[in-house]
XYZ file of C-alpha atoms in Angstrom:
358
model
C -3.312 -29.955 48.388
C -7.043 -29.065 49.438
C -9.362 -27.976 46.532
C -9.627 -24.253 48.098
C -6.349 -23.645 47.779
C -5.770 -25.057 44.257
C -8.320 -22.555 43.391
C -7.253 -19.997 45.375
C -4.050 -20.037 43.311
C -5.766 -20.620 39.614
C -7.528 -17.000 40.557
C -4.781 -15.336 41.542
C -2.936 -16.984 38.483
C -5.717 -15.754 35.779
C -5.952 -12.259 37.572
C -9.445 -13.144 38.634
C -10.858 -14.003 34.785
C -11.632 -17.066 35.291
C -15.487 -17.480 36.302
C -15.371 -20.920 38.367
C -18.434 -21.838 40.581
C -18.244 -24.889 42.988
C -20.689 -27.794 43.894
C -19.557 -30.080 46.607
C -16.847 -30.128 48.820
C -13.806 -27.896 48.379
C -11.638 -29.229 51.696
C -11.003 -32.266 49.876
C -7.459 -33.539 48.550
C -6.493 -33.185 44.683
C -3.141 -34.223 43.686
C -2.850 -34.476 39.785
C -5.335 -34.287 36.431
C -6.343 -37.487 34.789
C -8.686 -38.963 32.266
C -12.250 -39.379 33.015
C -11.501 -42.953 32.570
C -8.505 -43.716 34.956
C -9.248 -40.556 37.418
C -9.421 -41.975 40.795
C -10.997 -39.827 44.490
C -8.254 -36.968 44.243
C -7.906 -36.740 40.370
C -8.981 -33.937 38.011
C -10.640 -34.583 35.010
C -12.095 -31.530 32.927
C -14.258 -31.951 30.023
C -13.768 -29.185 26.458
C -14.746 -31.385 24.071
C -18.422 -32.797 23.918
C -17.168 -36.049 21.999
C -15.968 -37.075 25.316
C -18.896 -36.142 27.513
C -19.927 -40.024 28.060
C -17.021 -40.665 29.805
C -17.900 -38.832 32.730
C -21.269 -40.476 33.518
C -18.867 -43.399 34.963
C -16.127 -41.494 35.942
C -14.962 -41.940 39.573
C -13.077 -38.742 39.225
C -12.962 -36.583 42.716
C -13.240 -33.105 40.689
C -15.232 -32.532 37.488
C -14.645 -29.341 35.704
C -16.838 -28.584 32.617
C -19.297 -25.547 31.404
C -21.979 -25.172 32.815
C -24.110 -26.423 30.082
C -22.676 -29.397 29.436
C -23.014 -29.772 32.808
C -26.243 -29.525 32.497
C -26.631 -31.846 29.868
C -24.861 -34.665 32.058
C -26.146 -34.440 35.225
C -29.260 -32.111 35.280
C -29.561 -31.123 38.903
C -28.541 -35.111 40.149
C -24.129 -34.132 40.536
C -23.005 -37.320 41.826
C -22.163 -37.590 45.480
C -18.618 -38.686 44.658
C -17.325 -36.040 42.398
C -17.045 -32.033 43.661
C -18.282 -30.285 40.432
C -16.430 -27.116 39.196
C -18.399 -24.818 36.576
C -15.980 -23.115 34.349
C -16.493 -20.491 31.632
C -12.885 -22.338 30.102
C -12.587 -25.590 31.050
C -8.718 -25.737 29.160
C -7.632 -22.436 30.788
C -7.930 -23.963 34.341
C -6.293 -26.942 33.499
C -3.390 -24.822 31.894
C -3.585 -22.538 35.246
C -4.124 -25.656 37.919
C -1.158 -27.743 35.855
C 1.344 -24.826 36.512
C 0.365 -25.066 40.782
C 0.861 -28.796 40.382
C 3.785 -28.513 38.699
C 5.447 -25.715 40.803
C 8.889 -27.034 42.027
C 10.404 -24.719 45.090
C 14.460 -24.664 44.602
C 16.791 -23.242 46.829
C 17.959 -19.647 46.937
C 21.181 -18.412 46.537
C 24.406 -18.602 44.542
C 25.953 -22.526 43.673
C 29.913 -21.964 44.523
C 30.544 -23.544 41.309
C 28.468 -21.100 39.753
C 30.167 -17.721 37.956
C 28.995 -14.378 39.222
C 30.958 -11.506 38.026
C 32.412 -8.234 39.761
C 29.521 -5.444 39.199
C 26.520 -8.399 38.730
C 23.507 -8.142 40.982
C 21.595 -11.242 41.898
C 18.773 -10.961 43.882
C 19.240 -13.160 47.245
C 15.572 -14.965 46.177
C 17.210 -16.042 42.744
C 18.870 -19.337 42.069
C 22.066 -19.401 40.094
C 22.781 -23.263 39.747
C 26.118 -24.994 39.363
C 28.217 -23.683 36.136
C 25.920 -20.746 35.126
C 27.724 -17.018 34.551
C 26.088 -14.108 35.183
C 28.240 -11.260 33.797
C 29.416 -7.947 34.864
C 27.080 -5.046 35.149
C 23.958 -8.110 34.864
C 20.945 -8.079 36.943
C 18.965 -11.048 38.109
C 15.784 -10.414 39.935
C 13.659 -12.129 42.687
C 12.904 -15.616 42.670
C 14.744 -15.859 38.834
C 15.938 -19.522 38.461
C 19.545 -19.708 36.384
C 20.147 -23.209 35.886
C 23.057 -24.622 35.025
C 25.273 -23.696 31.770
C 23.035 -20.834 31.307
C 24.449 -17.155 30.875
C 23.548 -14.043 31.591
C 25.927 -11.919 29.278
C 27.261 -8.284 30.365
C 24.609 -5.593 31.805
C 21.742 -7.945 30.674
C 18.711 -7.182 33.059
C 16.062 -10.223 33.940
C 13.024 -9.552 36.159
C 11.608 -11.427 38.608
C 10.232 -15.035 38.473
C 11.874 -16.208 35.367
C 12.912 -19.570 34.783
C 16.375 -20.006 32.277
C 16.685 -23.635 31.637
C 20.134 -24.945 30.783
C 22.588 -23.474 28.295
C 20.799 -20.456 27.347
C 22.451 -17.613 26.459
C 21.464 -14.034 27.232
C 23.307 -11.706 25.759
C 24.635 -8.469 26.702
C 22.831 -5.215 27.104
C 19.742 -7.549 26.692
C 16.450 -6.936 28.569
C 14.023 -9.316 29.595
C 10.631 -8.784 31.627
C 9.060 -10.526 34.829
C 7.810 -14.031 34.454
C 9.616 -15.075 31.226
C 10.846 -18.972 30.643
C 13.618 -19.970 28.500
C 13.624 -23.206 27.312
C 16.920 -25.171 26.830
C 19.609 -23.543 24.287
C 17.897 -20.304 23.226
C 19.746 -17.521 22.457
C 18.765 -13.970 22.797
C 20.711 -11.287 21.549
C 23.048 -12.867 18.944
C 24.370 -10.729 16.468
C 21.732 -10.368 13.415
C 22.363 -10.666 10.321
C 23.938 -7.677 8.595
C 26.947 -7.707 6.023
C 27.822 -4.676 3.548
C 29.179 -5.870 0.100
C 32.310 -4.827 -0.513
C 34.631 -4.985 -3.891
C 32.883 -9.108 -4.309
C 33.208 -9.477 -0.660
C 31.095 -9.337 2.621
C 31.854 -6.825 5.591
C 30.095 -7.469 8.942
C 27.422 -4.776 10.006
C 28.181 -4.483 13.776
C 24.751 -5.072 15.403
C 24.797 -2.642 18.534
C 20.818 -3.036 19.361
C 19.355 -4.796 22.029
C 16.488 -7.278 22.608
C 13.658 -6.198 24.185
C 11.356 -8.929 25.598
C 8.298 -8.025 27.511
C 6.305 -10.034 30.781
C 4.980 -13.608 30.512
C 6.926 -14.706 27.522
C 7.992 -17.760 26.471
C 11.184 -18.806 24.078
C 11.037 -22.422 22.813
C 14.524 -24.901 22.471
C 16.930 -23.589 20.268
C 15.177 -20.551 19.179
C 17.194 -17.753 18.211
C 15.894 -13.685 18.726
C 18.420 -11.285 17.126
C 19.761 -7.923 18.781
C 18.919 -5.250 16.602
C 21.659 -3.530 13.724
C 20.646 -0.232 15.787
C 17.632 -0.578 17.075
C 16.377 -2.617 19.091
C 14.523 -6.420 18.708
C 11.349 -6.479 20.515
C 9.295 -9.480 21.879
C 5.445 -7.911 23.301
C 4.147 -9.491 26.699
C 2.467 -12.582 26.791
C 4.156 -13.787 23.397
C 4.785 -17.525 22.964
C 7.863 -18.689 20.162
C 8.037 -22.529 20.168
C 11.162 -24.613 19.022
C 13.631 -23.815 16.467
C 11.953 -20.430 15.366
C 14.314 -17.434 14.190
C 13.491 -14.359 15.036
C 15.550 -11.315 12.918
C 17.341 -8.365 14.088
C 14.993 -5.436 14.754
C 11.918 -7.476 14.454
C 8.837 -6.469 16.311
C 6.746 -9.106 17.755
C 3.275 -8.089 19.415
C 1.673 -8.962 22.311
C 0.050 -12.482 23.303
C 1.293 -13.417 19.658
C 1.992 -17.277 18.994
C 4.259 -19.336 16.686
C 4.397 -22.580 16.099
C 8.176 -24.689 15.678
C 10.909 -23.612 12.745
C 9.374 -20.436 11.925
C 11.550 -18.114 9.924
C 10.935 -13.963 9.895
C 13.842 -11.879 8.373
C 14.963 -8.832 9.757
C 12.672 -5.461 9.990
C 9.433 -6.943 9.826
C 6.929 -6.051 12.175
C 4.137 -8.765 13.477
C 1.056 -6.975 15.229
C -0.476 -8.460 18.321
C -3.004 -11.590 18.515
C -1.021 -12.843 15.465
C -1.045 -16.924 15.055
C 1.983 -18.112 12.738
C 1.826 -21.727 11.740
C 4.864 -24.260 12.020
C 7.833 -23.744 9.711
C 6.169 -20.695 7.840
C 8.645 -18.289 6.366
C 8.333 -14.379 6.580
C 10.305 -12.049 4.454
C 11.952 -9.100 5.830
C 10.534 -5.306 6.054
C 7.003 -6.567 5.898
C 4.555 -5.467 8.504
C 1.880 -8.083 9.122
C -1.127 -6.607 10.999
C -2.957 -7.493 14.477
C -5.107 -10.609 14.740
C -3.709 -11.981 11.609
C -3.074 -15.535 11.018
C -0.014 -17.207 8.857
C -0.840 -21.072 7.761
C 2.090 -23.748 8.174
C 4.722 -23.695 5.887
C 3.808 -20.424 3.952
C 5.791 -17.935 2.168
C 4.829 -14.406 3.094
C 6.425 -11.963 0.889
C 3.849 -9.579 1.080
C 0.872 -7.891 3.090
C -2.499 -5.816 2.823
C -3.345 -3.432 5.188
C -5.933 -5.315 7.187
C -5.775 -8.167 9.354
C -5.914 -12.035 7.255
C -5.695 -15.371 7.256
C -3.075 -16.175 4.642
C -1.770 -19.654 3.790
C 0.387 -20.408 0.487
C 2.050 -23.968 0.198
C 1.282 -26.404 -1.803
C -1.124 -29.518 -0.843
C 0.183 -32.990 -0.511
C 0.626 -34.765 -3.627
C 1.525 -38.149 -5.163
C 5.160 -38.311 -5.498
C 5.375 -39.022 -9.453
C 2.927 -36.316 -9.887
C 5.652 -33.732 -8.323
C 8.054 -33.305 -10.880
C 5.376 -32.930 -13.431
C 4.058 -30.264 -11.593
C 7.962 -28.219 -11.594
C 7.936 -28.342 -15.082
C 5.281 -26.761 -15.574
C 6.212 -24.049 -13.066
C 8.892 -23.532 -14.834
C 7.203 -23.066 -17.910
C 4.520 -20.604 -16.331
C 6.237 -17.375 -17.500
C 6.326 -18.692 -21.518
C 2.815 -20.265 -21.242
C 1.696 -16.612 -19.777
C 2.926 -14.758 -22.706
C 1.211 -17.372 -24.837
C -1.759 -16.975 -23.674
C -1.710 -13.253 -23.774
C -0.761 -13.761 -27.323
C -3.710 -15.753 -27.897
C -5.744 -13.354 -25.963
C -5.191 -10.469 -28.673
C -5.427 -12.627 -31.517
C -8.595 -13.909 -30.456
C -9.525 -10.076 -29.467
C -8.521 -9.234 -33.130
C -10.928 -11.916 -35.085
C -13.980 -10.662 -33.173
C -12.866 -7.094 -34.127
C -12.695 -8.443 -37.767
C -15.543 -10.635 -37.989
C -17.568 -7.758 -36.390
C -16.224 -5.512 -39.338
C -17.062 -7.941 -41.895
């Protein structure tokens, strides 16, 4: 594709936020991003880190994209007559925007005949519904939606436009999911949460009659799980990226543009404000409410929050693997050695007080 209409599409992508300024031609061919080193006449190479800024006095890369100050500190006013150079506020956001146009595959509308489409579903005649996917009763599917194949849409579940369901997802019923939204393989939204009432030494299931609630641009990871609600409902804000593996509890609510790394674990009822970061395989106990623009470090145990926005991290560091179980034991021995040293404390408090008196 010509240069113009790559960026054509990277505006209309960011909404028009992304400040890009052109010098050279912008009728010529691009096909693909590559490093400075190996980039070739129609390759993209785009420069974030300054480390790397070397590479690109030799580069025989077609299009350069960079800031305009390290731009500046490259080439002064002397671009080379090879390379087209693009002048970008974010450098990383267009090659996150320009890799999606690349990447773009156009499938086929319309309904596989090995496919399942209930009595009562709607599917929008832009939507794909591959071979072996089921789209319930009473389900909607909207424009351009791709359901590939295994995937299900469970009863009355709604899905907007321009989503992309990968293989053996399941959506489950009642569910609602915004415009944009991609599902990567084996997610499931809308499984039952976790809710049992003891009973006389035994456990009675809660019936979880809540919904999920997941807003526009959002992105579910392999395998992750987001819970329907007990009674109200789970909700995942716009813009919110969950990587692989992550649980999400019933009646959680996720902000907007919030991200989270693989294996994270949040219990039920606890509420994660918008902006939030949450590192890989950090744990979150349940009926906590974490605020905006917070960040969670990798493997942490939150049991607790303040009222303003943190960075919070809580696991231990690395250690030498003999070292280890000296270091239980003396966990284990914290409480004792506490009271010890309280003990201690007033004695101590009570030979000043004496010798003072003396």
């Amino acid at each position: 594709m010509q240069l113009q209409a790559l960026l054509d599409e990277v505006a209309q992508k960011s909404q028009g936020r992304l400040v890009m300024t052109v010098k050279g031609d912008v009728a010529r061919d691009v096909t693909r991003f590559n490093t400075p080193e190996a980039a070739g006449a129609t390759h993209i190479s785009f420069l974030t880190n300054p480390a790397y800024a070397a590479s690109f006095k030799t580069s025989q890369a077609g299009v350069m994209v960079m800031r305009e100050k390290d731009a500046t500190a490259l080439f002064g006013d002397d671009v080379p007559a090879h390379t087209t150079l693009l002048l970008c506020d974010n450098p990383y956001a267009f090659f996150a925007y320009a890799g999606q146009v690349f990447a773009k595959v156009t499938v086929a509308a319309g309904i596989d005949p090995r496919a399942v489409v209930e009595a009562g579903a709607e599917v929008d005649p832009s939507a794909t519904i591959e071979a072996l996917a089921i789209v319930k009763a009473g389900a909607k599917v909207g424009a351009r939606t791709v359901v590939k194949s295994g995937a299900v849409v469970g009863e009355r579940a709604t899905v907007g436009d321009d989503c992309l369901i990968y293989s053996n997802v399941v959506i489950e019923r009642d569910c609602v999911v915004g415009n944009r939204c991609i599902f990567q393989p084996g997610s499931v939204i809308g499984a039952d949460g976790f809710g049992f009432a003891p009973f006389q030494g035994e456990w009675v299931k809660i019936e979880q009659v809540g919904r999920v609630i997941i807003g526009d641009d959002v992105e579910i990871g392999a395998n992750t799980t987001v819970d329907r609600g007990a009674l109200g409902d789970t909700v995942i804000g716009k813009g919110t990226k969950l990587d692989n593996q992550i649980q999400i509890g019933h009646n959680d609510q996720i902000g907007e543009h919030c991200v989270m790394a693989a294996c994270v674990g949040i219990a039920g009822s606890t509420s994660v404000g918008s902006h939030t970061m949450v590192g890989g395989a950090a744990m979150i106990n349940g009926h906590i409410n974490i605020p905006a623009k917070s960040q969670v470090g990798p493997a942490s145990v939150i049991t607790g929050w303040g009222e303003e926005p943190a960075a919070k991290t809580s696991f231990f560091p690395m250690m030498d693997a003999k070292q280890f179980p000296v270091l239980a034991a003396m966990l284990t021995r914290l409480p004792q050695m506490r009271k010890d040293l309280k003990a201690l404390e007033r004695e101590l408090a009570r030979l000043k007080d004496a010798q003072a008196n003396a």
